[in-house]
PDB file of C-alpha atoms in Angstrom:
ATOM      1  CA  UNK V   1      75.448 130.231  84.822  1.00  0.00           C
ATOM      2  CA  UNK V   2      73.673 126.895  86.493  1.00  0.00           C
ATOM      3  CA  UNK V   3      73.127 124.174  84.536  1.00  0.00           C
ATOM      4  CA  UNK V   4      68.846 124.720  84.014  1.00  0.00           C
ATOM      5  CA  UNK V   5      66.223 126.110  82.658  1.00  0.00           C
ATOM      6  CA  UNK V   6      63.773 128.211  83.959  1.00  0.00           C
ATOM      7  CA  UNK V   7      60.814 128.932  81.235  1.00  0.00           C
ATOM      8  CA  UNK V   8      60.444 127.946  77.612  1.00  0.00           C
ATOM      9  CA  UNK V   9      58.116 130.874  75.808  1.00  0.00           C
ATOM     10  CA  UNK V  10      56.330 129.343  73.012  1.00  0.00           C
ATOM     11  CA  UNK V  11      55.338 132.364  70.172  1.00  0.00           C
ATOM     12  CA  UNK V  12      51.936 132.274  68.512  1.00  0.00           C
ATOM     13  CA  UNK V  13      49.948 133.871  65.939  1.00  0.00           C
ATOM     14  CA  UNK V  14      46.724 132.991  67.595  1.00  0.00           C
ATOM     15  CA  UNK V  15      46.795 133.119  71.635  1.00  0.00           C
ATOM     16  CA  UNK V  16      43.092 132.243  71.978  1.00  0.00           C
ATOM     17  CA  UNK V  17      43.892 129.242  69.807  1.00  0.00           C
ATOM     18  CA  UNK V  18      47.250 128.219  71.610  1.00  0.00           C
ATOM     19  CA  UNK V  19      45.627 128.538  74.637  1.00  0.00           C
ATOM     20  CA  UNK V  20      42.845 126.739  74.033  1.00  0.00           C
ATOM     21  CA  UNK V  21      44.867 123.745  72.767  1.00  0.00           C
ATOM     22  CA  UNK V  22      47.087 123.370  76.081  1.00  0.00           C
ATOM     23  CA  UNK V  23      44.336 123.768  77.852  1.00  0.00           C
ATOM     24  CA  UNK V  24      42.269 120.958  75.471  1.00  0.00           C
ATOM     25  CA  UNK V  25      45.155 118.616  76.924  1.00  0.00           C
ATOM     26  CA  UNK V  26      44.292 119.684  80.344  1.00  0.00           C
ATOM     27  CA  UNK V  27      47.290 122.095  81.490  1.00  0.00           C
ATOM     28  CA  UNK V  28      45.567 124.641  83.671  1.00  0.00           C
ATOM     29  CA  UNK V  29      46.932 128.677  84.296  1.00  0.00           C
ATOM     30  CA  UNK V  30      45.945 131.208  86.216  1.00  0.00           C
ATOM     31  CA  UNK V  31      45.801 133.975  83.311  1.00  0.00           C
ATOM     32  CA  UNK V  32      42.714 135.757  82.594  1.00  0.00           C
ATOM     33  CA  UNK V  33      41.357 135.773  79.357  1.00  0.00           C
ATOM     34  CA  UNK V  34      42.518 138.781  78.202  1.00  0.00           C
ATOM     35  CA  UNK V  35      45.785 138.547  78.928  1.00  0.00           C
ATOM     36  CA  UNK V  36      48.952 138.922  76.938  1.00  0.00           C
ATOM     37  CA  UNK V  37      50.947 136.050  77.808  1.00  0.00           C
ATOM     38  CA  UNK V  38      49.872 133.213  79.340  1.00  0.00           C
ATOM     39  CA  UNK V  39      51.985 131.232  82.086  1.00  0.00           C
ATOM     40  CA  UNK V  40      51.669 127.349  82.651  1.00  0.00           C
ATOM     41  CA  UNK V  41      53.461 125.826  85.752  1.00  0.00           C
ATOM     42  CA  UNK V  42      55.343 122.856  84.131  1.00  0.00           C
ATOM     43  CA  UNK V  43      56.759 121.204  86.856  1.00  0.00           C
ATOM     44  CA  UNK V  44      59.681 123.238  88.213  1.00  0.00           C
ATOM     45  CA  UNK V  45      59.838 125.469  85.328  1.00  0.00           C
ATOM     46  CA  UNK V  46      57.465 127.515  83.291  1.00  0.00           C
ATOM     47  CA  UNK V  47      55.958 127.430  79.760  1.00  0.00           C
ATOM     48  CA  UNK V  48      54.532 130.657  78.593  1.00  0.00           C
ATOM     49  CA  UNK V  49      52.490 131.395  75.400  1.00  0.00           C
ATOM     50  CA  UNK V  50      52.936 135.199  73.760  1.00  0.00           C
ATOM     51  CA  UNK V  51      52.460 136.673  70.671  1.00  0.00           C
ATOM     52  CA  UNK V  52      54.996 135.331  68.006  1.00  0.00           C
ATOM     53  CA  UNK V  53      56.301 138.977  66.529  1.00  0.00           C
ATOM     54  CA  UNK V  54      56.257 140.666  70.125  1.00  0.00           C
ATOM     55  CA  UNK V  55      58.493 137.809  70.969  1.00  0.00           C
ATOM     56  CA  UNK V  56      60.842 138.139  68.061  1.00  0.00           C
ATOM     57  CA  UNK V  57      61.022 141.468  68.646  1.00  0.00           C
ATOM     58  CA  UNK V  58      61.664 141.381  72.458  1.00  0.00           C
ATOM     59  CA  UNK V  59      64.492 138.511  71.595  1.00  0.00           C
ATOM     60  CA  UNK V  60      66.171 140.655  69.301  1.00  0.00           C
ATOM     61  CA  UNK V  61      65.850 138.079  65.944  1.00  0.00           C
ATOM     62  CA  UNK V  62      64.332 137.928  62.572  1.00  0.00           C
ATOM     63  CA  UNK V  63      60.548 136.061  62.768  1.00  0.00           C
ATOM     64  CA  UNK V  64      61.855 133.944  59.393  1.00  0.00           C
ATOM     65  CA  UNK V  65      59.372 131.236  57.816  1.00  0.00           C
ATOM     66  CA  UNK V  66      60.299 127.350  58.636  1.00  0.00           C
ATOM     67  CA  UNK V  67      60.657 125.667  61.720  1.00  0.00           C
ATOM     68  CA  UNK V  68      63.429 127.412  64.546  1.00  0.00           C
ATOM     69  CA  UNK V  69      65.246 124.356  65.245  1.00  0.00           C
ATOM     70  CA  UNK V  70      63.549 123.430  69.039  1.00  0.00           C
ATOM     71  CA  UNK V  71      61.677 120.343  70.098  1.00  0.00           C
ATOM     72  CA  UNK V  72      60.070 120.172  73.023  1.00  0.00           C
ATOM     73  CA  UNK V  73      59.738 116.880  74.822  1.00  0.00           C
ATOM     74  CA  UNK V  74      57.524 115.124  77.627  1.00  0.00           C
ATOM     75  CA  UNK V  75      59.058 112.475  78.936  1.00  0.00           C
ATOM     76  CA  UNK V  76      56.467 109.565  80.573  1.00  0.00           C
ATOM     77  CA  UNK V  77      56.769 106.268  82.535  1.00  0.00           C
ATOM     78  CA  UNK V  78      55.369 103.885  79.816  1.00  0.00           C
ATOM     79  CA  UNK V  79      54.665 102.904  75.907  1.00  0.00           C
ATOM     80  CA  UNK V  80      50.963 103.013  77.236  1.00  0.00           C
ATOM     81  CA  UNK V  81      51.272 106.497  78.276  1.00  0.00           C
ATOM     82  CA  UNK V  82      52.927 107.504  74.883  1.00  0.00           C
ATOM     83  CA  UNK V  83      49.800 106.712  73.081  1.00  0.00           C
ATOM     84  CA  UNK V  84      47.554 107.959  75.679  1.00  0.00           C
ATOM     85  CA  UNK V  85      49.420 111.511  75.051  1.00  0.00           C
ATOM     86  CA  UNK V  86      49.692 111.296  71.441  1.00  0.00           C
ATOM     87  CA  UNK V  87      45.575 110.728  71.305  1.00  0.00           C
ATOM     88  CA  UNK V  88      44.997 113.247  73.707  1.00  0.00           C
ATOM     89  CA  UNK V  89      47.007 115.652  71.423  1.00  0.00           C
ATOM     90  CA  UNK V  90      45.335 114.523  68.612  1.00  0.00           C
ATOM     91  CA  UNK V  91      41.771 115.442  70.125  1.00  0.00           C
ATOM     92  CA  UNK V  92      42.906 118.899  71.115  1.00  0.00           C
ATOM     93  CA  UNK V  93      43.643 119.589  67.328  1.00  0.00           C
ATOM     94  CA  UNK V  94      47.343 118.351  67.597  1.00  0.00           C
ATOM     95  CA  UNK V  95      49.105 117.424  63.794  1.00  0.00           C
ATOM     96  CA  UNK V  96      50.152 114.153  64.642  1.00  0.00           C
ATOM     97  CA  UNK V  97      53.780 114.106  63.027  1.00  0.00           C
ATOM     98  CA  UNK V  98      54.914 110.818  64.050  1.00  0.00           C
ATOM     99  CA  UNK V  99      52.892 108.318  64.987  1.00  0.00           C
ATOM    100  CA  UNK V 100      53.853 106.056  68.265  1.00  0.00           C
ATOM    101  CA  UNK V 101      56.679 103.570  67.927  1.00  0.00           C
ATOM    102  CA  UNK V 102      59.699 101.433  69.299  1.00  0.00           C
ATOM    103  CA  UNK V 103      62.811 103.922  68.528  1.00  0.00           C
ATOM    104  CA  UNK V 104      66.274 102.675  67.318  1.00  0.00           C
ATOM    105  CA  UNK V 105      67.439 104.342  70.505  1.00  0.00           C
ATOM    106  CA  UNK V 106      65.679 101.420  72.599  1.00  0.00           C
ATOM    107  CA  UNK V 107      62.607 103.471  73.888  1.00  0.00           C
ATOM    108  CA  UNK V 108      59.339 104.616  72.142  1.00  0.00           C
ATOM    109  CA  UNK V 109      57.881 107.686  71.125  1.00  0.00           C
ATOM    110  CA  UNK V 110      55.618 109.972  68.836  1.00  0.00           C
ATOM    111  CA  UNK V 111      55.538 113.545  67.747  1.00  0.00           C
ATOM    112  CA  UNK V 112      52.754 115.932  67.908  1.00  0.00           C
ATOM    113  CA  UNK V 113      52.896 119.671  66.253  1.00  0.00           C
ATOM    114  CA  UNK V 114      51.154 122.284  68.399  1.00  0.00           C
ATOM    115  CA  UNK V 115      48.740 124.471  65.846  1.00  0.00           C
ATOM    116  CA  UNK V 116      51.420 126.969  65.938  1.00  0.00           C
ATOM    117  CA  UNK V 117      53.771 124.678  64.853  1.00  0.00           C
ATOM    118  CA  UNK V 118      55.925 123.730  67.802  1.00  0.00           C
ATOM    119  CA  UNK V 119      56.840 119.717  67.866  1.00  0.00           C
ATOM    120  CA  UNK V 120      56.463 118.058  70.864  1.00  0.00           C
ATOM    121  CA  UNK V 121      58.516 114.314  71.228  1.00  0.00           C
ATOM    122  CA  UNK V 122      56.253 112.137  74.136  1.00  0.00           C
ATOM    123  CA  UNK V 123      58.567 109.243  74.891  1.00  0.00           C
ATOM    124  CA  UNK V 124      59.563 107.004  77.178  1.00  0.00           C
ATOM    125  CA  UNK V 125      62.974 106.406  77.597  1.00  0.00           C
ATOM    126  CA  UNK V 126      63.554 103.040  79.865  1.00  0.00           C
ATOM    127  CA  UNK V 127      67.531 104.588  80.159  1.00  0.00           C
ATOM    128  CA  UNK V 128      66.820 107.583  81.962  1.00  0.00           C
ATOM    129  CA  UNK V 129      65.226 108.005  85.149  1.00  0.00           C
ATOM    130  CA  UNK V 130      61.615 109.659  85.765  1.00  0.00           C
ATOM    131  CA  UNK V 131      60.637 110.746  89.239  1.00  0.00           C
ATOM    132  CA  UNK V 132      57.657 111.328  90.765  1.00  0.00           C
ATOM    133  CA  UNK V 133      57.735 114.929  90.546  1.00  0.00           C
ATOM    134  CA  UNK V 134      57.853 114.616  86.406  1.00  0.00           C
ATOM    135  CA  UNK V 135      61.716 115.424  86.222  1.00  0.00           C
ATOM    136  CA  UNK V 136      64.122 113.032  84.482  1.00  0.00           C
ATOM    137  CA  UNK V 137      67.644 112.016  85.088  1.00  0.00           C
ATOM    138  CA  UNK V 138      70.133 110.915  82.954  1.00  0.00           C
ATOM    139  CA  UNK V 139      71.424 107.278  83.227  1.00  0.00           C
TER     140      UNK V 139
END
């Protein structure tokens, strides 16, 4: 198996609701409206929104209470940016978890929780590497 990833699928309770949140901080998809899954192009791989039980169940695991142990993270070119993100989040409808800040790993971030409960870190990280494209490298 290569070292990558191809798609993250975030499960929901509410697609109308998830939807209309990643679209309030302007990703854009080509699904219609009554679609079952929704696909967003995130750079060279995909993030997809689906029903949270119809994902369970197609995944084979128990849809248990509490958070499952992911963060998600968007990685920009500037402490600026972070807070431009983290308000942008917030005026979608975003809980802000963590509020912008210098980190004691030497970069700054904040956290924002998708309404379906899915944390997202926005940070910038002056040790890795950010191209033009959005990708980061280590180092």
């Amino acid at each position: 198996m290569e070292q990558r990833l191809s798609l993250i699928t975030l499960g929901g309770r509410d697609l109308a609701r998830a939807r209309a949140f990643y679209e309030g901080i302007g990703w854009r998809t080509n699904a219609e409206p009554g679609d079952d899954v929704v696909f967003f192009q995130a750079g060279g791989m995909i993030v997809a929104l689906w029903d949270r039980s119809r994902l369970a169940e197609d995944s084979g695991v128990e849809d248990g209470p509490g958070w499952g142990g992911v963060t998600l993270a968007y990685n920009v070119s500037s402490p600026a940016e972070v807070d431009a993100v983290i308000e942008e989040a917030r005026a979608a409808g975003a809980r802000i978890a963590r509020e912008p800040a210098e980190t004691f790993w030497g970069g700054y971030s904040g956290v924002f929780v998708d309404p379906d409960g899915h944390p997202w870190e926005v940070a910038h990280n002056p040790h890795w590497t950010l191209r033009d494209d959005g990708s980061v490298a280590l180092g």
